[in-house]
CSV table of C-alpha atoms in Angstrom, one decimal:
chain,number,residue,atom,x,y,z
X,1,THR,CA,-75.9,188.2,51.1
X,2,GLN,CA,-76.1,184.4,51.2
X,3,LEU,CA,-76.7,183.1,54.7
X,4,LEU,CA,-75.1,179.9,53.6
X,5,GLU,CA,-71.9,180.0,51.6
X,6,GLN,CA,-71.1,177.0,49.5
X,7,SER,CA,-67.8,176.3,47.9
X,8,PRO,CA,-66.5,175.6,45.4
X,9,GLN,CA,-69.2,176.8,42.9
X,10,PHE,CA,-67.9,174.5,40.2
X,11,LEU,CA,-65.9,171.3,40.3
X,12,SER,CA,-64.8,169.3,37.3
X,13,ILE,CA,-62.9,166.1,38.1
X,14,GLN,CA,-61.9,162.8,36.7
X,15,GLU,CA,-63.6,159.6,37.6
X,16,GLY,CA,-62.0,158.0,40.6
X,17,GLU,CA,-60.9,161.2,42.3
X,18,ASN,CA,-62.1,162.4,45.7
X,19,LEU,CA,-63.7,165.7,46.4
X,20,THR,CA,-65.1,167.8,49.2
X,21,VAL,CA,-67.8,170.4,49.1
X,22,TYR,CA,-68.2,172.9,51.9
X,23,CYS,CA,-71.1,174.8,53.4
X,24,ASN,CA,-70.4,177.6,55.8
X,25,SER,CA,-72.3,180.2,57.8
X,26,SER,CA,-72.0,182.5,60.8
X,27,SER,CA,-75.5,181.3,61.9
X,28,VAL,CA,-76.4,178.3,63.9
X,29,PHE,CA,-78.8,175.9,62.3
X,30,SER,CA,-81.2,173.4,64.0
X,31,SER,CA,-80.5,171.0,61.2
X,32,LEU,CA,-78.7,170.9,57.9
X,33,GLN,CA,-79.6,169.0,54.8
X,34,TRP,CA,-77.8,168.1,51.6
X,35,TYR,CA,-79.6,167.7,48.3
X,36,ARG,CA,-78.6,166.6,44.8
X,37,GLN,CA,-80.4,168.1,41.8
X,38,GLU,CA,-80.2,166.9,38.2
X,39,PRO,CA,-81.1,169.0,35.2
X,40,GLY,CA,-84.9,169.3,34.7
X,41,GLU,CA,-85.7,167.8,38.1
X,42,GLY,CA,-86.3,169.0,41.6
X,43,PRO,CA,-83.7,168.5,44.4
X,44,VAL,CA,-83.6,165.1,46.1
X,45,LEU,CA,-82.7,164.8,49.7
X,46,LEU,CA,-79.4,163.0,50.4
X,47,VAL,CA,-79.1,163.4,54.2
X,48,THR,CA,-80.2,165.4,57.2
X,49,VAL,CA,-77.7,166.1,60.0
X,50,VAL,CA,-79.0,167.4,63.3
X,51,THR,CA,-76.4,167.0,66.0
X,52,GLY,CA,-73.2,169.0,66.2
X,53,GLY,CA,-70.2,166.9,65.2
X,54,GLU,CA,-72.5,164.3,63.5
X,55,VAL,CA,-71.0,162.2,60.7
X,56,LYS,CA,-73.2,160.3,58.3
X,57,LYS,CA,-72.2,158.0,55.5
X,58,LEU,CA,-74.2,157.1,52.4
X,59,LYS,CA,-72.1,154.6,50.3
X,60,ARG,CA,-69.3,156.8,48.9
X,61,LEU,CA,-70.6,160.0,50.4
X,62,THR,CA,-69.7,161.2,53.9
X,63,PHE,CA,-71.5,164.1,55.5
X,64,GLN,CA,-70.3,166.0,58.5
X,65,PHE,CA,-72.0,168.7,60.6
X,66,GLY,CA,-69.7,171.1,62.4
X,67,ASP,CA,-69.5,171.0,66.2
X,68,ALA,CA,-71.1,174.5,66.5
X,69,ARG,CA,-73.8,173.5,63.9
X,70,LYS,CA,-72.7,176.4,61.6
X,71,ASP,CA,-71.0,174.5,58.9
X,72,SER,CA,-71.0,171.2,57.0
X,73,SER,CA,-69.1,169.3,54.5
X,74,LEU,CA,-69.8,166.6,51.9
X,75,HIS,CA,-67.0,164.3,50.9
X,76,ILE,CA,-67.3,162.0,47.9
X,77,THR,CA,-64.8,159.1,47.5
X,78,ALA,CA,-63.9,157.7,44.1
X,79,ALA,CA,-66.3,159.9,42.2
X,80,GLN,CA,-68.3,158.4,39.4
X,81,PRO,CA,-69.9,160.0,36.3
X,82,GLY,CA,-73.3,159.3,37.9
X,83,ASP,CA,-72.4,161.7,40.7
X,84,THR,CA,-72.6,164.6,38.3
X,85,GLY,CA,-75.2,167.2,39.3
X,86,LEU,CA,-75.9,170.2,41.5
X,87,TYR,CA,-75.3,169.7,45.2
X,88,LEU,CA,-77.2,172.0,47.5
X,89,CYS,CA,-76.9,172.4,51.3
X,90,ALA,CA,-79.8,173.8,53.2
X,91,GLY,CA,-80.1,174.9,56.8
X,92,GLU,CA,-83.2,175.2,59.0
X,93,TYR,CA,-83.2,178.8,60.2
X,94,GLY,CA,-86.2,180.3,62.0
X,95,ASN,CA,-88.7,177.8,60.6
X,96,LYS,CA,-87.4,178.4,57.1
X,97,LEU,CA,-85.2,176.3,54.9
X,98,VAL,CA,-82.3,178.4,53.6
X,99,PHE,CA,-80.3,177.1,50.7
X,100,GLY,CA,-76.7,177.7,49.6
X,101,ALA,CA,-76.0,178.7,46.0
X,102,GLY,CA,-75.0,175.2,45.1
X,103,THR,CA,-71.9,173.3,43.8
X,104,ILE,CA,-72.0,172.1,40.2
X,105,LEU,CA,-70.1,168.8,40.0
X,106,ARG,CA,-69.0,167.3,36.8
X,107,VAL,CA,-67.3,163.9,36.9
X,108,LYS,CA,-65.6,163.0,33.6
X,109,SER,CA,-65.0,159.4,32.6
I,1,LYS,CA,-96.8,156.5,46.5
I,2,ALA,CA,-97.1,159.3,44.0
I,3,GLY,CA,-94.6,162.2,44.4
I,4,VAL,CA,-95.2,165.9,44.3
I,5,THR,CA,-96.9,166.9,41.1
I,6,GLN,CA,-96.5,170.3,39.6
I,7,THR,CA,-98.4,171.8,36.6
I,8,PRO,CA,-97.7,173.1,34.1
I,9,ARG,CA,-94.1,172.0,33.6
I,10,TYR,CA,-93.3,174.7,31.1
I,11,LEU,CA,-94.9,178.0,30.2
I,12,ILE,CA,-94.1,181.2,28.5
I,13,LYS,CA,-95.8,184.5,29.5
I,14,THR,CA,-95.5,188.1,28.4
I,15,ARG,CA,-94.5,190.9,30.7
I,16,GLY,CA,-97.5,192.3,32.6
I,17,GLN,CA,-99.5,189.1,32.5
I,18,GLN,CA,-100.2,187.0,35.5
I,19,VAL,CA,-99.6,183.2,36.0
I,20,THR,CA,-100.9,180.5,38.3
I,21,LEU,CA,-98.9,177.4,39.1
I,22,SER,CA,-100.4,174.3,40.8
I,23,CYS,CA,-98.9,171.8,43.2
I,24,SER,CA,-100.4,168.5,44.4
I,25,PRO,CA,-98.4,167.3,47.5
I,26,ILE,CA,-97.7,163.7,48.4
I,27,SER,CA,-100.9,162.1,49.9
I,28,GLY,CA,-101.1,162.8,53.6
I,29,HIS,CA,-98.7,165.7,53.5
I,30,ARG,CA,-100.2,168.9,54.9
I,31,SER,CA,-97.3,171.3,54.5
I,32,VAL,CA,-96.5,172.8,51.1
I,33,SER,CA,-93.6,175.2,50.4
I,34,TRP,CA,-92.8,177.1,47.3
I,35,TYR,CA,-89.3,178.1,46.1
I,36,GLN,CA,-87.9,180.1,43.2
I,37,GLN,CA,-84.7,178.9,41.6
I,38,THR,CA,-82.6,181.0,39.3
I,39,PRO,CA,-79.0,180.7,38.2
I,40,GLY,CA,-78.1,184.0,39.9
I,41,GLN,CA,-79.9,183.7,43.2
I,42,GLY,CA,-80.2,180.0,43.7
I,43,LEU,CA,-83.1,178.6,45.6
I,44,GLN,CA,-85.1,181.3,47.4
I,45,PHE,CA,-88.0,180.5,49.8
I,46,LEU,CA,-91.3,182.0,48.8
I,47,PHE,CA,-93.8,180.8,51.3
I,48,GLU,CA,-95.1,177.8,53.3
I,49,TYR,CA,-98.7,176.7,53.8
I,50,PHE,CA,-100.0,174.3,56.4
I,51,SER,CA,-103.7,173.4,56.8
I,52,GLU,CA,-104.7,176.2,54.4
I,53,THR,CA,-102.8,178.9,56.4
I,54,GLN,CA,-99.7,180.7,55.3
I,55,ARG,CA,-97.2,180.0,58.1
I,56,ASN,CA,-94.0,181.5,56.7
I,57,LYS,CA,-93.1,184.0,54.0
I,58,GLY,CA,-89.9,184.9,52.2
I,59,ASN,CA,-88.7,188.2,51.0
I,60,PHE,CA,-90.7,188.5,47.8
I,61,PRO,CA,-93.0,191.4,46.7
I,62,GLY,CA,-96.7,191.2,47.1
I,63,ARG,CA,-97.0,190.2,43.4
I,64,PHE,CA,-96.2,186.7,44.6
I,65,SER,CA,-99.1,185.1,46.4
I,66,GLY,CA,-100.3,181.6,47.2
I,67,ARG,CA,-103.0,179.6,48.8
I,68,GLN,CA,-103.7,176.1,50.0
I,69,PHE,CA,-107.0,174.2,49.6
I,70,SER,CA,-108.6,171.8,52.1
I,71,ASN,CA,-107.2,168.8,50.2
I,72,SER,CA,-103.6,170.3,50.7
I,73,ARG,CA,-103.2,171.1,47.0
I,74,SER,CA,-101.6,174.5,46.6
I,75,GLU,CA,-101.4,177.2,44.0
I,76,MET,CA,-99.1,180.2,43.6
I,77,ASN,CA,-99.8,183.3,41.6
I,78,VAL,CA,-97.5,185.9,40.2
I,79,SER,CA,-99.2,189.1,38.9
I,80,THR,CA,-97.8,191.8,36.7
I,81,LEU,CA,-95.0,189.5,35.5
I,82,GLU,CA,-91.5,191.0,35.0
I,83,LEU,CA,-88.6,189.6,33.0
I,84,GLY,CA,-86.8,188.8,36.3
I,85,ASP,CA,-89.6,186.4,37.3
I,86,SER,CA,-88.3,183.9,34.8
I,87,ALA,CA,-87.2,181.0,36.9
I,88,LEU,CA,-87.9,177.4,37.9
I,89,TYR,CA,-90.6,177.4,40.6
I,90,LEU,CA,-90.4,174.4,42.9
I,91,CYS,CA,-93.0,173.1,45.2
I,92,ALA,CA,-92.1,170.9,48.2
I,93,SER,CA,-94.4,168.9,50.5
I,94,SER,CA,-93.8,167.5,54.0
I,95,LEU,CA,-95.9,165.8,56.7
I,96,ARG,CA,-95.4,168.6,59.2
I,97,LEU,CA,-94.2,172.2,59.3
I,98,ARG,CA,-90.5,172.7,59.2
I,99,GLY,CA,-88.5,171.7,62.2
I,100,GLY,CA,-86.5,168.8,63.7
I,101,GLY,CA,-85.1,167.7,60.4
I,102,ASN,CA,-88.6,167.1,58.9
I,103,THR,CA,-88.0,165.6,55.4
I,104,ILE,CA,-89.4,167.6,52.5
I,105,TYR,CA,-89.9,166.3,49.0
I,106,PHE,CA,-89.7,168.4,45.9
I,107,GLY,CA,-91.6,168.3,42.7
I,108,GLU,CA,-90.0,168.6,39.3
I,109,GLY,CA,-90.9,172.3,39.1
I,110,SER,CA,-92.6,174.6,36.7
I,111,TRP,CA,-90.3,176.4,34.2
I,112,LEU,CA,-91.6,180.0,33.7
I,113,THR,CA,-90.2,182.2,31.0
I,114,VAL,CA,-91.3,185.8,30.8
I,115,VAL,CA,-90.7,187.5,27.5
């Protein structure tokens, strides 16, 4: 059973569309991180959210941490082909980093 | 500064053999974690080392082991390889142990195929 449920698993959209990826759990996390991984490479950290209700923006990406620190979302505005990749959420839980299964995003031009 | 370096990048082993993977963390980083990534299970935590001591361990059998040297470099070993051990093994380094949003940096991984 995954501690962190990520949805959707796959997303194929056209360039310019908006999208949201969700990361949900019944557990409380001390912090939650979002990573992006491209084929043949390791995950690269996008953002860390620590405070419940926190919202962080990184250019066209908006990250939100739920008030109860159990869930998070990643919203991409006007997606570009360069956004294509595997998006992973990861929560700090008991001194371990627990990863969701990931969302494969494909942005078509 | 140089990133996390993992060797080898690709390797093929036969069932029953053993394998050793190496990780050089970012200079100054004392914590090294190992993860297994497969299409079916995603990223699974193996173990974390800090100052040559294993501080955390995931739910993997005893065939999976690791160690950290005084220069923070780390190795992981898998003995009696099984087909299901085929995966991308990722090493990550950070300045401190996990906690407080401590940033970790991943290497490119070692692709292991067991035939």
